[in-house]
């Protein structure tokens, strides 16, 4: 999801879900500080931006029917709303804001240039934190055999050799994985 679409989706979540629930008089969950409640609303806006207006209306209906708290007068917590939202409309599979930010950053551009983008992409999906310099150097070292294999296969192709089907499939997957990282960089406004 590009930044414009994300911003439009966040406004839609605010207008069609959060504001109507607050207008109903649902208050912050008991024991949750106001700052945390505001942060939860921001997270809901970001995470539910993918939802279409009819599905947001369905989520609003569910939330109105099942408010939180003992007296049923509390705003439902994010975990509950996100679960209901996933039941109504599955989240889009695509790059996370972290991935868009990383691949759009100078660190991401360097990783792509050095050829170990697929390994970093796997790391980002698994760990979900910005990789520190030490982690990047570890990933680069671990990717060295794959980088060398790609270079060897591309040299063989350039020399007119035919690749074994397994090698061709591996090279195609590697190129596709690197292209995915470049595409994400373009979505994130690469430096």
PDB file of N, CA and C in Angstrom, residues 8-97:
ATOM      1  N   UNK A   8      -5.323   7.749   3.139  1.00  0.00           N
ATOM      2  CA  UNK A   8      -6.770   7.747   2.890  1.00  0.00           C
ATOM      3  C   UNK A   8      -7.457   6.691   3.745  1.00  0.00           C
ATOM      4  N   UNK A   9      -6.839   5.516   3.849  1.00  0.00           N
ATOM      5  CA  UNK A   9      -7.402   4.446   4.662  1.00  0.00           C
ATOM      6  C   UNK A   9      -7.468   4.817   6.129  1.00  0.00           C
ATOM      7  N   UNK A  10      -6.420   5.482   6.630  1.00  0.00           N
ATOM      8  CA  UNK A  10      -6.412   5.895   8.037  1.00  0.00           C
ATOM      9  C   UNK A  10      -7.517   6.913   8.314  1.00  0.00           C
ATOM     10  N   UNK A  11      -7.728   7.837   7.384  1.00  0.00           N
ATOM     11  CA  UNK A  11      -8.823   8.806   7.559  1.00  0.00           C
ATOM     12  C   UNK A  11     -10.177   8.095   7.560  1.00  0.00           C
ATOM     13  N   UNK A  12     -10.302   7.104   6.687  1.00  0.00           N
ATOM     14  CA  UNK A  12     -11.549   6.330   6.611  1.00  0.00           C
ATOM     15  C   UNK A  12     -11.805   5.601   7.935  1.00  0.00           C
ATOM     16  N   UNK A  13     -10.773   5.005   8.525  1.00  0.00           N
ATOM     17  CA  UNK A  13     -10.925   4.304   9.809  1.00  0.00           C
ATOM     18  C   UNK A  13     -11.341   5.285  10.902  1.00  0.00           C
ATOM     19  N   UNK A  14     -10.729   6.452  10.906  1.00  0.00           N
ATOM     20  CA  UNK A  14     -11.093   7.472  11.895  1.00  0.00           C
ATOM     21  C   UNK A  14     -12.553   7.886  11.725  1.00  0.00           C
ATOM     22  N   UNK A  15     -12.940   8.193  10.489  1.00  0.00           N
ATOM     23  CA  UNK A  15     -14.286   8.714  10.218  1.00  0.00           C
ATOM     24  C   UNK A  15     -15.383   7.670  10.361  1.00  0.00           C
ATOM     25  N   UNK A  16     -15.088   6.412   9.999  1.00  0.00           N
ATOM     26  CA  UNK A  16     -16.138   5.409   9.921  1.00  0.00           C
ATOM     27  C   UNK A  16     -16.128   4.394  11.066  1.00  0.00           C
ATOM     28  N   UNK A  17     -15.073   4.432  11.915  1.00  0.00           N
ATOM     29  CA  UNK A  17     -15.040   3.480  13.025  1.00  0.00           C
ATOM     30  C   UNK A  17     -14.769   4.171  14.359  1.00  0.00           C
ATOM     31  N   UNK A  18     -13.637   4.828  14.466  1.00  0.00           N
ATOM     32  CA  UNK A  18     -13.226   5.378  15.763  1.00  0.00           C
ATOM     33  C   UNK A  18     -14.157   6.509  16.215  1.00  0.00           C
ATOM     34  N   UNK A  19     -14.363   7.505  15.351  1.00  0.00           N
ATOM     35  CA  UNK A  19     -15.222   8.643  15.729  1.00  0.00           C
ATOM     36  C   UNK A  19     -16.647   8.199  16.076  1.00  0.00           C
ATOM     37  N   UNK A  20     -17.270   7.317  15.285  1.00  0.00           N
ATOM     38  CA  UNK A  20     -18.625   6.883  15.662  1.00  0.00           C
ATOM     39  C   UNK A  20     -18.674   6.164  17.016  1.00  0.00           C
ATOM     40  N   UNK A  21     -17.654   5.370  17.324  1.00  0.00           N
ATOM     41  CA  UNK A  21     -17.649   4.683  18.623  1.00  0.00           C
ATOM     42  C   UNK A  21     -17.502   5.689  19.765  1.00  0.00           C
ATOM     43  N   UNK A  22     -16.682   6.696  19.570  1.00  0.00           N
ATOM     44  CA  UNK A  22     -16.521   7.721  20.601  1.00  0.00           C
ATOM     45  C   UNK A  22     -17.796   8.551  20.749  1.00  0.00           C
ATOM     46  N   UNK A  23     -18.471   8.835  19.623  1.00  0.00           N
ATOM     47  CA  UNK A  23     -19.738   9.595  19.687  1.00  0.00           C
ATOM     48  C   UNK A  23     -20.827   8.826  20.439  1.00  0.00           C
ATOM     49  N   UNK A  24     -20.721   7.495  20.417  1.00  0.00           N
ATOM     50  CA  UNK A  24     -21.679   6.683  21.176  1.00  0.00           C
ATOM     51  C   UNK A  24     -21.462   6.810  22.676  1.00  0.00           C
ATOM     52  N   UNK A  25     -20.334   7.389  23.050  1.00  0.00           N
ATOM     53  CA  UNK A  25     -20.039   7.553  24.469  1.00  0.00           C
ATOM     54  C   UNK A  25     -19.137   6.469  25.028  1.00  0.00           C
ATOM     55  N   UNK A  26     -18.603   5.618  24.158  1.00  0.00           N
ATOM     56  CA  UNK A  26     -17.672   4.602  24.651  1.00  0.00           C
ATOM     57  C   UNK A  26     -16.387   5.302  25.087  1.00  0.00           C
ATOM     58  N   UNK A  27     -15.953   4.995  26.289  1.00  0.00           N
ATOM     59  CA  UNK A  27     -14.771   5.657  26.840  1.00  0.00           C
ATOM     60  C   UNK A  27     -13.583   4.705  26.816  1.00  0.00           C
ATOM     61  N   UNK A  28     -12.425   5.248  27.144  1.00  0.00           N
ATOM     62  CA  UNK A  28     -11.205   4.443  27.119  1.00  0.00           C
ATOM     63  C   UNK A  28     -11.326   3.275  28.103  1.00  0.00           C
ATOM     64  N   UNK A  29     -10.670   2.155  27.787  1.00  0.00           N
ATOM     65  CA  UNK A  29     -10.710   1.017  28.702  1.00  0.00           C
ATOM     66  C   UNK A  29     -10.180   1.395  30.092  1.00  0.00           C
ATOM     67  N   UNK A  30     -10.749   0.788  31.110  1.00  0.00           N
ATOM     68  CA  UNK A  30     -10.360   1.063  32.487  1.00  0.00           C
ATOM     69  C   UNK A  30      -8.878   0.734  32.668  1.00  0.00           C
ATOM     70  N   UNK A  31      -8.166   1.622  33.312  1.00  0.00           N
ATOM     71  CA  UNK A  31      -6.760   1.388  33.610  1.00  0.00           C
ATOM     72  C   UNK A  31      -5.815   1.757  32.477  1.00  0.00           C
ATOM     73  N   UNK A  32      -6.353   2.170  31.351  1.00  0.00           N
ATOM     74  CA  UNK A  32      -5.494   2.557  30.222  1.00  0.00           C
ATOM     75  C   UNK A  32      -5.305   4.071  30.259  1.00  0.00           C
ATOM     76  N   UNK A  33      -4.058   4.530  30.370  1.00  0.00           N
ATOM     77  CA  UNK A  33      -3.833   5.985  30.366  1.00  0.00           C
ATOM     78  C   UNK A  33      -4.276   6.610  29.041  1.00  0.00           C
ATOM     79  N   UNK A  34      -4.611   7.880  29.080  1.00  0.00           N
ATOM     80  CA  UNK A  34      -5.101   8.590  27.900  1.00  0.00           C
ATOM     81  C   UNK A  34      -4.098   8.516  26.757  1.00  0.00           C
ATOM     82  N   UNK A  35      -2.815   8.651  27.059  1.00  0.00           N
ATOM     83  CA  UNK A  35      -1.767   8.601  26.030  1.00  0.00           C
ATOM     84  C   UNK A  35      -1.764   7.235  25.346  1.00  0.00           C
ATOM     85  N   UNK A  36      -1.919   6.187  26.128  1.00  0.00           N
ATOM     86  CA  UNK A  36      -1.947   4.838  25.561  1.00  0.00           C
ATOM     87  C   UNK A  36      -3.212   4.635  24.725  1.00  0.00           C
ATOM     88  N   UNK A  37      -4.334   5.198  25.156  1.00  0.00           N
ATOM     89  CA  UNK A  37      -5.576   5.101  24.403  1.00  0.00           C
ATOM     90  C   UNK A  37      -5.436   5.795  23.046  1.00  0.00           C
ATOM     91  N   UNK A  38      -4.797   6.957  23.041  1.00  0.00           N
ATOM     92  CA  UNK A  38      -4.563   7.676  21.784  1.00  0.00           C
ATOM     93  C   UNK A  38      -3.613   6.887  20.884  1.00  0.00           C
ATOM     94  N   UNK A  39      -2.595   6.272  21.480  1.00  0.00           N
ATOM     95  CA  UNK A  39      -1.661   5.451  20.695  1.00  0.00           C
ATOM     96  C   UNK A  39      -2.380   4.231  20.119  1.00  0.00           C
ATOM     97  N   UNK A  40      -3.296   3.650  20.882  1.00  0.00           N
ATOM     98  CA  UNK A  40      -4.061   2.506  20.399  1.00  0.00           C
ATOM     99  C   UNK A  40      -4.928   2.922  19.207  1.00  0.00           C
ATOM    100  N   UNK A  41      -5.529   4.099  19.286  1.00  0.00           N
ATOM    101  CA  UNK A  41      -6.336   4.584  18.168  1.00  0.00           C
ATOM    102  C   UNK A  41      -5.463   4.794  16.925  1.00  0.00           C
ATOM    103  N   UNK A  42      -4.274   5.335  17.105  1.00  0.00           N
ATOM    104  CA  UNK A  42      -3.366   5.540  15.971  1.00  0.00           C
ATOM    105  C   UNK A  42      -2.972   4.202  15.352  1.00  0.00           C
ATOM    106  N   UNK A  43      -2.733   3.217  16.204  1.00  0.00           N
ATOM    107  CA  UNK A  43      -2.384   1.890  15.700  1.00  0.00           C
ATOM    108  C   UNK A  43      -3.557   1.272  14.941  1.00  0.00           C
ATOM    109  N   UNK A  44      -4.749   1.443  15.453  1.00  0.00           N
ATOM    110  CA  UNK A  44      -5.931   0.933  14.750  1.00  0.00           C
ATOM    111  C   UNK A  44      -6.075   1.603  13.387  1.00  0.00           C
ATOM    112  N   UNK A  45      -5.872   2.926  13.345  1.00  0.00           N
ATOM    113  CA  UNK A  45      -5.965   3.624  12.059  1.00  0.00           C
ATOM    114  C   UNK A  45      -4.960   3.032  11.068  1.00  0.00           C
ATOM    115  N   UNK A  46      -3.737   2.811  11.515  1.00  0.00           N
ATOM    116  CA  UNK A  46      -2.694   2.291  10.621  1.00  0.00           C
ATOM    117  C   UNK A  46      -2.975   0.851  10.200  1.00  0.00           C
ATOM    118  N   UNK A  47      -3.376   0.021  11.138  1.00  0.00           N
ATOM    119  CA  UNK A  47      -3.536  -1.402  10.839  1.00  0.00           C
ATOM    120  C   UNK A  47      -4.837  -1.735  10.120  1.00  0.00           C
ATOM    121  N   UNK A  48      -5.837  -0.876  10.225  1.00  0.00           N
ATOM    122  CA  UNK A  48      -7.119  -1.151   9.574  1.00  0.00           C
ATOM    123  C   UNK A  48      -7.314  -0.330   8.300  1.00  0.00           C
ATOM    124  N   UNK A  49      -6.294   0.387   7.874  1.00  0.00           N
ATOM    125  CA  UNK A  49      -6.400   1.243   6.685  1.00  0.00           C
ATOM    126  C   UNK A  49      -6.732   0.457   5.425  1.00  0.00           C
ATOM    127  N   UNK A  50      -6.475  -0.841   5.425  1.00  0.00           N
ATOM    128  CA  UNK A  50      -6.742  -1.680   4.257  1.00  0.00           C
ATOM    129  C   UNK A  50      -8.230  -1.963   4.062  1.00  0.00           C
ATOM    130  N   UNK A  51      -9.039  -1.734   5.088  1.00  0.00           N
ATOM    131  CA  UNK A  51     -10.442  -2.147   5.029  1.00  0.00           C
ATOM    132  C   UNK A  51     -11.280  -1.238   4.129  1.00  0.00           C
ATOM    133  N   UNK A  52     -12.217  -1.863   3.434  1.00  0.00           N
ATOM    134  CA  UNK A  52     -13.128  -1.129   2.565  1.00  0.00           C
ATOM    135  C   UNK A  52     -14.248  -0.509   3.411  1.00  0.00           C
ATOM    136  N   UNK A  53     -14.911   0.536   2.901  1.00  0.00           N
ATOM    137  CA  UNK A  53     -16.001   1.163   3.670  1.00  0.00           C
ATOM    138  C   UNK A  53     -17.098   0.188   4.116  1.00  0.00           C
ATOM    139  N   UNK A  54     -17.585  -0.725   3.249  1.00  0.00           N
ATOM    140  CA  UNK A  54     -18.623  -1.646   3.737  1.00  0.00           C
ATOM    141  C   UNK A  54     -18.122  -2.555   4.869  1.00  0.00           C
ATOM    142  N   UNK A  55     -16.861  -2.959   4.793  1.00  0.00           N
ATOM    143  CA  UNK A  55     -16.327  -3.827   5.844  1.00  0.00           C
ATOM    144  C   UNK A  55     -16.063  -3.051   7.126  1.00  0.00           C
ATOM    145  N   UNK A  56     -15.697  -1.779   7.006  1.00  0.00           N
ATOM    146  CA  UNK A  56     -15.578  -0.943   8.209  1.00  0.00           C
ATOM    147  C   UNK A  56     -16.945  -0.769   8.862  1.00  0.00           C
ATOM    148  N   UNK A  57     -17.983  -0.626   8.045  1.00  0.00           N
ATOM    149  CA  UNK A  57     -19.347  -0.505   8.587  1.00  0.00           C
ATOM    150  C   UNK A  57     -19.729  -1.780   9.337  1.00  0.00           C
ATOM    151  N   UNK A  58     -19.343  -2.934   8.793  1.00  0.00           N
ATOM    152  CA  UNK A  58     -19.624  -4.206   9.475  1.00  0.00           C
ATOM    153  C   UNK A  58     -18.853  -4.292  10.788  1.00  0.00           C
ATOM    154  N   UNK A  59     -17.608  -3.823  10.785  1.00  0.00           N
ATOM    155  CA  UNK A  59     -16.805  -3.833  12.016  1.00  0.00           C
ATOM    156  C   UNK A  59     -17.411  -2.881  13.045  1.00  0.00           C
ATOM    157  N   UNK A  60     -17.868  -1.722  12.599  1.00  0.00           N
ATOM    158  CA  UNK A  60     -18.522  -0.779  13.508  1.00  0.00           C
ATOM    159  C   UNK A  60     -19.759  -1.423  14.136  1.00  0.00           C
ATOM    160  N   UNK A  61     -20.548  -2.095  13.317  1.00  0.00           N
ATOM    161  CA  UNK A  61     -21.748  -2.765  13.825  1.00  0.00           C
ATOM    162  C   UNK A  61     -21.385  -3.801  14.885  1.00  0.00           C
ATOM    163  N   UNK A  62     -20.350  -4.582  14.635  1.00  0.00           N
ATOM    164  CA  UNK A  62     -19.892  -5.592  15.600  1.00  0.00           C
ATOM    165  C   UNK A  62     -19.420  -4.915  16.888  1.00  0.00           C
ATOM    166  N   UNK A  63     -18.632  -3.828  16.751  1.00  0.00           N
ATOM    167  CA  UNK A  63     -18.114  -3.125  17.931  1.00  0.00           C
ATOM    168  C   UNK A  63     -19.239  -2.474  18.736  1.00  0.00           C
ATOM    169  N   UNK A  64     -20.233  -1.936  18.056  1.00  0.00           N
ATOM    170  CA  UNK A  64     -21.381  -1.339  18.759  1.00  0.00           C
ATOM    171  C   UNK A  64     -22.156  -2.397  19.540  1.00  0.00           C
ATOM    172  N   UNK A  65     -22.227  -3.611  18.976  1.00  0.00           N
ATOM    173  CA  UNK A  65     -22.967  -4.687  19.629  1.00  0.00           C
ATOM    174  C   UNK A  65     -22.180  -5.345  20.758  1.00  0.00           C
ATOM    175  N   UNK A  66     -20.871  -5.167  20.755  1.00  0.00           N
ATOM    176  CA  UNK A  66     -20.024  -5.847  21.750  1.00  0.00           C
ATOM    177  C   UNK A  66     -19.000  -4.899  22.362  1.00  0.00           C
ATOM    178  N   UNK A  67     -19.444  -3.835  23.006  1.00  0.00           N
ATOM    179  CA  UNK A  67     -18.468  -2.917  23.612  1.00  0.00           C
ATOM    180  C   UNK A  67     -17.717  -3.597  24.755  1.00  0.00           C
ATOM    181  N   UNK A  68     -16.607  -3.008  25.113  1.00  0.00           N
ATOM    182  CA  UNK A  68     -15.785  -3.580  26.179  1.00  0.00           C
ATOM    183  C   UNK A  68     -16.243  -3.135  27.560  1.00  0.00           C
ATOM    184  N   UNK A  69     -15.596  -3.674  28.563  1.00  0.00           N
ATOM    185  CA  UNK A  69     -15.866  -3.276  29.939  1.00  0.00           C
ATOM    186  C   UNK A  69     -17.006  -4.045  30.573  1.00  0.00           C
ATOM    187  N   UNK A  70     -17.006  -4.060  31.888  1.00  0.00           N
ATOM    188  CA  UNK A  70     -18.033  -4.767  32.648  1.00  0.00           C
ATOM    189  C   UNK A  70     -19.419  -4.190  32.395  1.00  0.00           C
ATOM    190  N   UNK A  71     -19.475  -2.860  32.257  1.00  0.00           N
ATOM    191  CA  UNK A  71     -20.765  -2.199  32.032  1.00  0.00           C
ATOM    192  C   UNK A  71     -21.059  -1.988  30.547  1.00  0.00           C
ATOM    193  N   UNK A  72     -20.225  -2.561  29.694  1.00  0.00           N
ATOM    194  CA  UNK A  72     -20.392  -2.470  28.237  1.00  0.00           C
ATOM    195  C   UNK A  72     -20.438  -1.011  27.769  1.00  0.00           C
ATOM    196  N   UNK A  73     -19.570  -0.188  28.378  1.00  0.00           N
ATOM    197  CA  UNK A  73     -19.510   1.227  28.021  1.00  0.00           C
ATOM    198  C   UNK A  73     -18.097   1.662  27.645  1.00  0.00           C
ATOM    199  N   UNK A  74     -17.263   0.690  27.321  1.00  0.00           N
ATOM    200  CA  UNK A  74     -15.857   0.975  27.021  1.00  0.00           C
ATOM    201  C   UNK A  74     -15.524   0.678  25.563  1.00  0.00           C
ATOM    202  N   UNK A  75     -14.587   1.446  25.055  1.00  0.00           N
ATOM    203  CA  UNK A  75     -14.075   1.243  23.707  1.00  0.00           C
ATOM    204  C   UNK A  75     -13.378  -0.118  23.674  1.00  0.00           C
ATOM    205  N   UNK A  76     -13.683  -0.962  22.693  1.00  0.00           N
ATOM    206  CA  UNK A  76     -13.017  -2.277  22.639  1.00  0.00           C
ATOM    207  C   UNK A  76     -11.507  -2.105  22.462  1.00  0.00           C
ATOM    208  N   UNK A  77     -10.725  -2.988  23.068  1.00  0.00           N
ATOM    209  CA  UNK A  77      -9.273  -2.884  22.929  1.00  0.00           C
ATOM    210  C   UNK A  77      -8.855  -3.284  21.512  1.00  0.00           C
ATOM    211  N   UNK A  78      -7.686  -2.826  21.119  1.00  0.00           N
ATOM    212  CA  UNK A  78      -7.208  -3.021  19.749  1.00  0.00           C
ATOM    213  C   UNK A  78      -7.136  -4.500  19.373  1.00  0.00           C
ATOM    214  N   UNK A  79      -6.662  -5.327  20.266  1.00  0.00           N
ATOM    215  CA  UNK A  79      -6.519  -6.754  19.959  1.00  0.00           C
ATOM    216  C   UNK A  79      -7.852  -7.354  19.525  1.00  0.00           C
ATOM    217  N   UNK A  80      -8.907  -6.993  20.210  1.00  0.00           N
ATOM    218  CA  UNK A  80     -10.241  -7.509  19.895  1.00  0.00           C
ATOM    219  C   UNK A  80     -10.727  -6.956  18.552  1.00  0.00           C
ATOM    220  N   UNK A  81     -10.579  -5.645  18.358  1.00  0.00           N
ATOM    221  CA  UNK A  81     -11.010  -5.037  17.097  1.00  0.00           C
ATOM    222  C   UNK A  81     -10.236  -5.613  15.911  1.00  0.00           C
ATOM    223  N   UNK A  82      -8.936  -5.828  16.075  1.00  0.00           N
ATOM    224  CA  UNK A  82      -8.131  -6.385  14.982  1.00  0.00           C
ATOM    225  C   UNK A  82      -8.559  -7.817  14.656  1.00  0.00           C
ATOM    226  N   UNK A  83      -8.896  -8.590  15.670  1.00  0.00           N
ATOM    227  CA  UNK A  83      -9.371  -9.952  15.427  1.00  0.00           C
ATOM    228  C   UNK A  83     -10.701  -9.930  14.676  1.00  0.00           C
ATOM    229  N   UNK A  84     -11.627  -9.075  15.118  1.00  0.00           N
ATOM    230  CA  UNK A  84     -12.903  -8.963  14.426  1.00  0.00           C
ATOM    231  C   UNK A  84     -12.689  -8.500  12.983  1.00  0.00           C
ATOM    232  N   UNK A  85     -11.795  -7.530  12.801  1.00  0.00           N
ATOM    233  CA  UNK A  85     -11.520  -7.004  11.459  1.00  0.00           C
ATOM    234  C   UNK A  85     -10.981  -8.098  10.543  1.00  0.00           C
ATOM    235  N   UNK A  86     -10.080  -8.921  11.064  1.00  0.00           N
ATOM    236  CA  UNK A  86      -9.507 -10.004  10.255  1.00  0.00           C
ATOM    237  C   UNK A  86     -10.581 -11.017   9.866  1.00  0.00           C
ATOM    238  N   UNK A  87     -11.569 -11.225  10.738  1.00  0.00           N
ATOM    239  CA  UNK A  87     -12.674 -12.129  10.407  1.00  0.00           C
ATOM    240  C   UNK A  87     -13.549 -11.547   9.296  1.00  0.00           C
ATOM    241  N   UNK A  88     -13.717 -10.247   9.295  1.00  0.00           N
ATOM    242  CA  UNK A  88     -14.567  -9.584   8.305  1.00  0.00           C
ATOM    243  C   UNK A  88     -13.842  -9.423   6.968  1.00  0.00           C
ATOM    244  N   UNK A  89     -12.597  -8.945   7.013  1.00  0.00           N
ATOM    245  CA  UNK A  89     -11.792  -8.747   5.794  1.00  0.00           C
ATOM    246  C   UNK A  89     -10.346  -9.021   6.144  1.00  0.00           C
ATOM    247  N   UNK A  90      -9.801 -10.052   5.559  1.00  0.00           N
ATOM    248  CA  UNK A  90      -8.410 -10.405   5.841  1.00  0.00           C
ATOM    249  C   UNK A  90      -7.491  -9.265   5.452  1.00  0.00           C
ATOM    250  N   UNK A  91      -6.461  -9.022   6.276  1.00  0.00           N
ATOM    251  CA  UNK A  91      -5.499  -7.969   5.930  1.00  0.00           C
ATOM    252  C   UNK A  91      -4.802  -8.300   4.617  1.00  0.00           C
ATOM    253  N   UNK A  92      -4.468  -7.264   3.880  1.00  0.00           N
ATOM    254  CA  UNK A  92      -3.733  -7.454   2.643  1.00  0.00           C
ATOM    255  C   UNK A  92      -2.329  -7.929   2.973  1.00  0.00           C
ATOM    256  N   UNK A  93      -1.870  -8.874   2.169  1.00  0.00           N
ATOM    257  CA  UNK A  93      -0.501  -9.322   2.333  1.00  0.00           C
ATOM    258  C   UNK A  93       0.355  -8.384   1.500  1.00  0.00           C
ATOM    259  N   UNK A  94       1.309  -7.785   2.118  1.00  0.00           N
ATOM    260  CA  UNK A  94       2.166  -6.849   1.414  1.00  0.00           C
ATOM    261  C   UNK A  94       3.223  -6.336   2.364  1.00  0.00           C
ATOM    262  N   UNK A  95       4.011  -5.409   1.901  1.00  0.00           N
ATOM    263  CA  UNK A  95       5.087  -4.915   2.751  1.00  0.00           C
ATOM    264  C   UNK A  95       4.550  -4.119   3.936  1.00  0.00           C
ATOM    265  N   UNK A  96       5.183  -4.332   5.056  1.00  0.00           N
ATOM    266  CA  UNK A  96       4.822  -3.591   6.254  1.00  0.00           C
ATOM    267  C   UNK A  96       5.439  -2.191   6.175  1.00  0.00           C
ATOM    268  N   UNK A  97       4.972  -1.283   7.018  1.00  0.00           N
ATOM    269  CA  UNK A  97       5.609   0.041   7.057  1.00  0.00           C
ATOM    270  C   UNK A  97       7.104  -0.052   7.370  1.00  0.00           C
TER     271      UNK A  97
END
